[in-house]
mmCIF file of C-alpha atoms and ligand atoms in Angstrom:
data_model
loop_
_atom_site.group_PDB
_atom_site.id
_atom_site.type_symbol
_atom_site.label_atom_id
_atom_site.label_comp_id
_atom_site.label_asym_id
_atom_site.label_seq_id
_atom_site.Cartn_x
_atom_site.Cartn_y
_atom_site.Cartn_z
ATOM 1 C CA UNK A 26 -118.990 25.942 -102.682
ATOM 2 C CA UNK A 27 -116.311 27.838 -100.517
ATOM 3 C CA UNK A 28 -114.018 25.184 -101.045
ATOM 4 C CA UNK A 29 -113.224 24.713 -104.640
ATOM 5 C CA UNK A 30 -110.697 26.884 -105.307
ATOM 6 C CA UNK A 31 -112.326 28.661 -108.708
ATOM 7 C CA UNK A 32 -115.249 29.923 -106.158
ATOM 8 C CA UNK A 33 -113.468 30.771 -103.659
ATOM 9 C CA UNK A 34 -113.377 34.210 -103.978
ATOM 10 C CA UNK A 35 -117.122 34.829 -103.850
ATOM 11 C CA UNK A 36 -118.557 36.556 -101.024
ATOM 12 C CA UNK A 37 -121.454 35.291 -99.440
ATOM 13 C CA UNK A 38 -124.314 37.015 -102.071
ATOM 14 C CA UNK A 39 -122.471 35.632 -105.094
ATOM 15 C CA UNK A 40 -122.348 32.371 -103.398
ATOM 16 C CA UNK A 41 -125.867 31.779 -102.705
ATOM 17 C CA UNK A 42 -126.853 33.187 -106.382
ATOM 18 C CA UNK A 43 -124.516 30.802 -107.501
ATOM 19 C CA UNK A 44 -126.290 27.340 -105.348
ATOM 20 C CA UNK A 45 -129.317 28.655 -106.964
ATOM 21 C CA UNK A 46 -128.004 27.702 -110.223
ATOM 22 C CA UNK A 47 -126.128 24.561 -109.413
ATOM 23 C CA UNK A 48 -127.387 20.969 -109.418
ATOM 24 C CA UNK A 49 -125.490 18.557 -108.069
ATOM 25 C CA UNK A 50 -124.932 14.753 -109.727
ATOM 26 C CA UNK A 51 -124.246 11.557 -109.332
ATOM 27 C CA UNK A 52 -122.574 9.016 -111.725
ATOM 28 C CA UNK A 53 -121.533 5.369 -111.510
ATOM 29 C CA UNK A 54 -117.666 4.843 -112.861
ATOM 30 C CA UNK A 55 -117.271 4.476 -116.810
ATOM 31 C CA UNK A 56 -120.012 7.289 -117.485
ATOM 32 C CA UNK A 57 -119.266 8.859 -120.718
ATOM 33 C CA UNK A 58 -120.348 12.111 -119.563
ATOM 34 C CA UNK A 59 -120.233 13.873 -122.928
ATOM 35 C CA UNK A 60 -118.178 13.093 -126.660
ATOM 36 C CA UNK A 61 -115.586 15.200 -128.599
ATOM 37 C CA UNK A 62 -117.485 16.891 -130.878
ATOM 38 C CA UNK A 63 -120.854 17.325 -128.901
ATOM 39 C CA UNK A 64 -122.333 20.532 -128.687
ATOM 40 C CA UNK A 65 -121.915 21.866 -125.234
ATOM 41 C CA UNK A 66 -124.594 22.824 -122.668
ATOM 42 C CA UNK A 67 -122.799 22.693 -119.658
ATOM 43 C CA UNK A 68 -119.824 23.300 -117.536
ATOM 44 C CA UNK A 69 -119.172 20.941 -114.617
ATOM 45 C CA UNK A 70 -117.185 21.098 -111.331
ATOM 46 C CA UNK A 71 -115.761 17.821 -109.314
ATOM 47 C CA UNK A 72 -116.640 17.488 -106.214
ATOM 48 C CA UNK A 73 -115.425 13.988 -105.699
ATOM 49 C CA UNK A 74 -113.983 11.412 -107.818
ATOM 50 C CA UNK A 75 -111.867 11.418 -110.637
ATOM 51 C CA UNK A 76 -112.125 11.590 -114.415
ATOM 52 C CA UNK A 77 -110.624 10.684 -117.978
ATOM 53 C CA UNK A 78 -110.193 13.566 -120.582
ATOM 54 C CA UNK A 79 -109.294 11.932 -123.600
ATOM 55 C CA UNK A 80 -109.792 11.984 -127.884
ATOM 56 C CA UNK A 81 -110.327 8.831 -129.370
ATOM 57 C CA UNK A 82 -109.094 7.941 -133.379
ATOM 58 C CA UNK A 83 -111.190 6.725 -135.886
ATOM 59 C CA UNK A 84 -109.540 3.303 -135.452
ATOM 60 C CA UNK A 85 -111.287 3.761 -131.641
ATOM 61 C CA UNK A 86 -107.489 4.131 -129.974
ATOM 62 C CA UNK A 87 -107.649 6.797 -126.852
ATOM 63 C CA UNK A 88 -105.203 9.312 -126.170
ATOM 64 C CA UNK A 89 -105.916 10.499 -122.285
ATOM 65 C CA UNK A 90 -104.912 13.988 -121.892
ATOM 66 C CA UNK A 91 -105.622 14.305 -118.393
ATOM 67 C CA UNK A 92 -106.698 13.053 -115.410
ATOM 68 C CA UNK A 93 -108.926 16.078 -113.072
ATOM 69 C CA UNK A 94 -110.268 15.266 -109.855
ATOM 70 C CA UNK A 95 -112.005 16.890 -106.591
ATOM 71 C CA UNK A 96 -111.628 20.981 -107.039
ATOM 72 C CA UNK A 97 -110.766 20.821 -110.460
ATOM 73 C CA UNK A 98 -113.377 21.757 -113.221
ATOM 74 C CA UNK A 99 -114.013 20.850 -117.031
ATOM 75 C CA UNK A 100 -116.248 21.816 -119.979
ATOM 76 C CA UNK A 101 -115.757 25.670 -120.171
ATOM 77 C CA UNK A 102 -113.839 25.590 -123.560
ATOM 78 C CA UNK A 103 -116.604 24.785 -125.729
ATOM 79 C CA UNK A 104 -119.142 27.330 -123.407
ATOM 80 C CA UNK A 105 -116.235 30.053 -124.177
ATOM 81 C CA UNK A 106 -115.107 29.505 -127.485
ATOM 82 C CA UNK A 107 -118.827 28.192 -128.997
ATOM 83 C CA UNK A 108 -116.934 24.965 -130.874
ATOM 84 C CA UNK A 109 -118.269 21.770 -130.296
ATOM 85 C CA UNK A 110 -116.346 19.523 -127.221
ATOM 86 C CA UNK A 111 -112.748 19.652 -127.537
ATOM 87 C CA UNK A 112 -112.740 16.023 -125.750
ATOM 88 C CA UNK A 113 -114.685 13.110 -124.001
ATOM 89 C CA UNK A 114 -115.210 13.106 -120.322
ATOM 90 C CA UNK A 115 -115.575 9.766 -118.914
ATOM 91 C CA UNK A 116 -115.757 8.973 -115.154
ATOM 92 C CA UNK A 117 -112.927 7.091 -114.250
ATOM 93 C CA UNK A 118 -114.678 6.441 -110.514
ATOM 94 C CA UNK A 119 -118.004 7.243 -109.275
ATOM 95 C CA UNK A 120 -117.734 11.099 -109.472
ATOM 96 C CA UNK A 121 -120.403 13.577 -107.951
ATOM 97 C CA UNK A 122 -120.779 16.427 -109.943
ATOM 98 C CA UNK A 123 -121.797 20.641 -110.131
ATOM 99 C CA UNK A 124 -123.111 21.342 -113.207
ATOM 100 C CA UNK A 125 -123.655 24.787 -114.561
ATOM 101 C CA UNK A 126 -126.352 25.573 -117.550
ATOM 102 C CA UNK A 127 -124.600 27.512 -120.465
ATOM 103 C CA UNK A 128 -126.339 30.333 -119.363
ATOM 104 C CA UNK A 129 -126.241 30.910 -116.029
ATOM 105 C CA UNK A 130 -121.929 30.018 -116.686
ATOM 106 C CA UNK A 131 -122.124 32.997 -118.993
ATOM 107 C CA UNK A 132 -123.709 35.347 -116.676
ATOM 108 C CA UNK A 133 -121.261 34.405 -113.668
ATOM 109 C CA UNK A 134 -118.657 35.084 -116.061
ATOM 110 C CA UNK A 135 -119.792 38.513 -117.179
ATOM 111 C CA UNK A 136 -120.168 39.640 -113.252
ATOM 112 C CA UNK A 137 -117.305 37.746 -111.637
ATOM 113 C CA UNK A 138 -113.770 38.708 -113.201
ATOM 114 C CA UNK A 139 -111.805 36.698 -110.193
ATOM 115 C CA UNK A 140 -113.322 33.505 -111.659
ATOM 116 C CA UNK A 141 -112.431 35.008 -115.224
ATOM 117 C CA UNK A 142 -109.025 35.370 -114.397
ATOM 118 C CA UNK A 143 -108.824 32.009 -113.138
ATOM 119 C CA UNK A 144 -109.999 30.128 -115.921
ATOM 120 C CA UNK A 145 -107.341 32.047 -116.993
ATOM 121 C CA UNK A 146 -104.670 30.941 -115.346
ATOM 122 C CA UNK A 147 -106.485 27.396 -115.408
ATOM 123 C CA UNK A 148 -105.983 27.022 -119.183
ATOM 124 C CA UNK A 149 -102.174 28.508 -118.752
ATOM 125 C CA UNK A 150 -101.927 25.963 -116.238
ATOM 126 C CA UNK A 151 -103.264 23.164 -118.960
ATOM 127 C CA UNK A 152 -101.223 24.424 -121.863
ATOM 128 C CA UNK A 153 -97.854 24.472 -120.143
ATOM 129 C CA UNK A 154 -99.255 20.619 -118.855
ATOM 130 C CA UNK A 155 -99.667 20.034 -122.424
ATOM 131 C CA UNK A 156 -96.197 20.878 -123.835
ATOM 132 C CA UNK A 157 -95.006 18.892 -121.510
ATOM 133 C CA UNK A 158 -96.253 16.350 -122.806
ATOM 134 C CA UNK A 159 -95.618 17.524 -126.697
ATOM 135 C CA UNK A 160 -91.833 17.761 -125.205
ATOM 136 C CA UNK A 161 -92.144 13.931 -124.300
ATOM 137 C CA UNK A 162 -93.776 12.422 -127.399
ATOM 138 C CA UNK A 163 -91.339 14.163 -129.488
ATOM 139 C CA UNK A 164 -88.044 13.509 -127.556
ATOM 140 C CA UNK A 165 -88.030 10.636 -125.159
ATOM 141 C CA UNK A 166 -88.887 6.972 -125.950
ATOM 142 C CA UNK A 167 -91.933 5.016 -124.021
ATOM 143 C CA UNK A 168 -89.147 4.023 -120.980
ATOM 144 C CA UNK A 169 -88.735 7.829 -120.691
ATOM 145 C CA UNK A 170 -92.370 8.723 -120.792
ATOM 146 C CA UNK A 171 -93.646 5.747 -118.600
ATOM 147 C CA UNK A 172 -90.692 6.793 -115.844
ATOM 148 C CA UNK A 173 -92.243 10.410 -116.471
ATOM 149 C CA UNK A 174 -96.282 9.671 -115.898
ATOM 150 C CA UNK A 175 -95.156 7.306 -113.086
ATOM 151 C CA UNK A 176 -93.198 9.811 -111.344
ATOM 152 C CA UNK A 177 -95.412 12.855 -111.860
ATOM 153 C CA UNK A 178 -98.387 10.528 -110.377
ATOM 154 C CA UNK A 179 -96.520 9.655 -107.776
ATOM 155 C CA UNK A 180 -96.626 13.412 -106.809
ATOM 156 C CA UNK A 181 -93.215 13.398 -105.217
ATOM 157 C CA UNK A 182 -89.387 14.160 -106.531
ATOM 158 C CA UNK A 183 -89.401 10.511 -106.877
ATOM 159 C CA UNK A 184 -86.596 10.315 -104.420
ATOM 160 C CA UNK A 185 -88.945 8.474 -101.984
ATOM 161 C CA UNK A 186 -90.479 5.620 -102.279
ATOM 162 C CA UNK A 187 -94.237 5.913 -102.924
ATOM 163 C CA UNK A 188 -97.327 4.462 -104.073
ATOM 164 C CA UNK A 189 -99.160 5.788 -106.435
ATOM 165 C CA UNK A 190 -102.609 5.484 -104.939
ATOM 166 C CA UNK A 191 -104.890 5.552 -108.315
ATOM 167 C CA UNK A 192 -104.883 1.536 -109.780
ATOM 168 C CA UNK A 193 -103.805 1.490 -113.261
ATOM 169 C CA UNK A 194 -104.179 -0.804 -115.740
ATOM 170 C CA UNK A 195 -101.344 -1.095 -118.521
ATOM 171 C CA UNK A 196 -103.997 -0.314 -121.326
ATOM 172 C CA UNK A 197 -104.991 2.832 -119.350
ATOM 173 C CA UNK A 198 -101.360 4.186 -118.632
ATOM 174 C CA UNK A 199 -100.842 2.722 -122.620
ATOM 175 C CA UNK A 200 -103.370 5.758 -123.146
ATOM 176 C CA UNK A 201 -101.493 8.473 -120.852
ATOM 177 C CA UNK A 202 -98.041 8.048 -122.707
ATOM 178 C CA UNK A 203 -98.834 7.545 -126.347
ATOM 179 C CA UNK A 204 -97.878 4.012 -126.420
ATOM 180 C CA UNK A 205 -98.668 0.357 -127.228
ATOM 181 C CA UNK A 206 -100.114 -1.733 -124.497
ATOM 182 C CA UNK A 207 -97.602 -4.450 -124.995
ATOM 183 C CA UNK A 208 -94.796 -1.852 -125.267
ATOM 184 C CA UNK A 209 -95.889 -0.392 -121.563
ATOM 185 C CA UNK A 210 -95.683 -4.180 -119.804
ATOM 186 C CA UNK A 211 -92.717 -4.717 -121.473
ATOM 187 C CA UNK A 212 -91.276 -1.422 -119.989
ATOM 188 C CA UNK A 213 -93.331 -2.128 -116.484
ATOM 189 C CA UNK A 214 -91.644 -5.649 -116.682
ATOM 190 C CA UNK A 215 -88.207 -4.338 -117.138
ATOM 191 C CA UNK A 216 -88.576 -1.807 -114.713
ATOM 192 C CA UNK A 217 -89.972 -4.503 -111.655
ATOM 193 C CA UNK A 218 -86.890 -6.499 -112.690
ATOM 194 C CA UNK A 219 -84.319 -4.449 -111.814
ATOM 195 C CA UNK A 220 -86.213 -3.167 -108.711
ATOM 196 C CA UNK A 221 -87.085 0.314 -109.754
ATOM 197 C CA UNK A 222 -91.117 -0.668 -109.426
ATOM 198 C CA UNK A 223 -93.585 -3.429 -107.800
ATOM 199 C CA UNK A 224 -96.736 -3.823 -108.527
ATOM 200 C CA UNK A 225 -99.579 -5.180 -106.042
ATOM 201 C CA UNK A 226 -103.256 -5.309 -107.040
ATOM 202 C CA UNK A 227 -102.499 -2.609 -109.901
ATOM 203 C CA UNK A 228 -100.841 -0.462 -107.392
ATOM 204 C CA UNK A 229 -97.598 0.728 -108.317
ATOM 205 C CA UNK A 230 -95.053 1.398 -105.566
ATOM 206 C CA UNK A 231 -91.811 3.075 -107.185
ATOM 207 C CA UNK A 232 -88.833 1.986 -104.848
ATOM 208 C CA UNK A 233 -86.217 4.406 -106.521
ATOM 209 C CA UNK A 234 -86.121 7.373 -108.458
ATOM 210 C CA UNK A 235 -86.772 6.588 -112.131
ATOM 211 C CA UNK A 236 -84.350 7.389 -114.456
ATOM 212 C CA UNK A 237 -86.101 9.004 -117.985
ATOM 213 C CA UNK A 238 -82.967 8.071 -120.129
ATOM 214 C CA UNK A 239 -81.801 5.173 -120.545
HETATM 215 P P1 CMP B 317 -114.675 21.294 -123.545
HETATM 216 O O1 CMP B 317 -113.952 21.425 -124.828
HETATM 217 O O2 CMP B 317 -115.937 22.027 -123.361
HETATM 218 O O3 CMP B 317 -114.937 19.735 -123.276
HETATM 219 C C1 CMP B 317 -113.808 18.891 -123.002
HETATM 220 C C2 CMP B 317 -113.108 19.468 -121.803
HETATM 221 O O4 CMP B 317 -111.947 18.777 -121.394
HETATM 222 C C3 CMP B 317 -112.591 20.881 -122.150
HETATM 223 O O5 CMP B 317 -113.687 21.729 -122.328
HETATM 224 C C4 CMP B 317 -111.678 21.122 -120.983
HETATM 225 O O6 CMP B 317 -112.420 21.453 -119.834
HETATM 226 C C5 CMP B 317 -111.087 19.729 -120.774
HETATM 227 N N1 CMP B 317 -109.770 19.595 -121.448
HETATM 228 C C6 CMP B 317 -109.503 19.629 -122.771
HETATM 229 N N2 CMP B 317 -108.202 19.452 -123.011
HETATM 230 C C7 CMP B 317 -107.602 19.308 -121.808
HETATM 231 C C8 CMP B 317 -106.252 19.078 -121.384
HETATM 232 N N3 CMP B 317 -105.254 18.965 -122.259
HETATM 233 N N4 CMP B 317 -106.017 18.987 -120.064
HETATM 234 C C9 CMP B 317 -107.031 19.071 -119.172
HETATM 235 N N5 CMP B 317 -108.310 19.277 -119.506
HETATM 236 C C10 CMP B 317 -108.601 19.392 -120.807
#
């Protein structure tokens, strides 16, 4: 539990309190793990794998808001705030999973104010993620946002060329930039063309940094 970075803190006491309380899960990719709107029981760290936060409309069209993997954590804003789920989590991988009861969250909460403080900053962290991504909707066009997600997956300045090592299908990056999924291959299309991007296997290498105005 040392490792993930919300525990790490702890000393050794709190830690083995804490395994007493943990239970540890597997699930096969595409598990919806739990709905926006659910009532919440849980809060759940990753230790492997990856996963889709997302809202869905009523017309069943999915907005992803992120993407958290190994280290990072989900499910505490419901627990916290005592509103239903604020999201869906679905797995986007086969994920193995910490999960927390309610209760035993709240009580690590009320003794620990290291881990308080870095939910804290967690949620900071998310909300300045999320204007970000406000800033994009509202001011650049889907070339712009596409040449955004790409690059900020990447993980780089962009200046090198890199491969973005997650596959992605044009419906699912569709999802991450607010977008049509004809709108995003016609972009991707555009953007192999002139040499910017290839794409092998769903793979995306970016060959040149991507201009977000165009
Ligand atoms: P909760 O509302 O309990 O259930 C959905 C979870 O998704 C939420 O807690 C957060 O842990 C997570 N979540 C919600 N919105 C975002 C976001 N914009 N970025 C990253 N994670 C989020």
């Amino acid at each position: 539990l040392k490792d993930i970075p919300l525990f790490s803190d702890l000393d050794n006491d709190e830690l083995t309190e804490l395994k007493k309380v943990t239970v540890t899960k597997t699930f096969p990719k595409n598990t919806i793990l739990f709905s926006e709107g659910d009532p919440s029981d849980s809060f759940y760290v990753i230790r492997s794998g990856k996963v889709n936060v997302g809202i869905n409309d009523e017309e069943g069209r999915e907005v992803i808001l992120s993407i958290l993997g190994p280290g990072e954590y989900f499910g505490e804003m419901a627990l916290m705030d005592g509103e239903p789920r604020s999201a869906f989590v679905m797995t986007k991988e086969m994920v193995r999973l910490l999960i927390i009861s309610k209760k035993d969250f709240k009580l690590l909460l009320s003794s620990d104010n290291e881990i308080l403080l870095k939910l804290l900053k967690g949620l900071q962290k998310r909300l300045r993620e999320a204007n970000k991504k406000i800033e994009s909707l509202a001011l650049m066009d889907v070339y712009g946002r596409v040449a955004r997600l790409l690059t900020q997956l990447a993980g780089g300045s962009g200046e090198e060329e890199t491969t973005i090592q997650d596959k992605l299908t044009h419906q699912e990056i569709a999802n991450m930039v607010g977008a049509s999924r004809e709108m995003v291959s016609r972009v991707l299309k555009e953007l192999t063309i002139e040499g910017y991007i290839s794409i092998e296997k769903k793979r995306i290498t970016i060959h040149k940094k991507l201009p977000y105005e165009w």
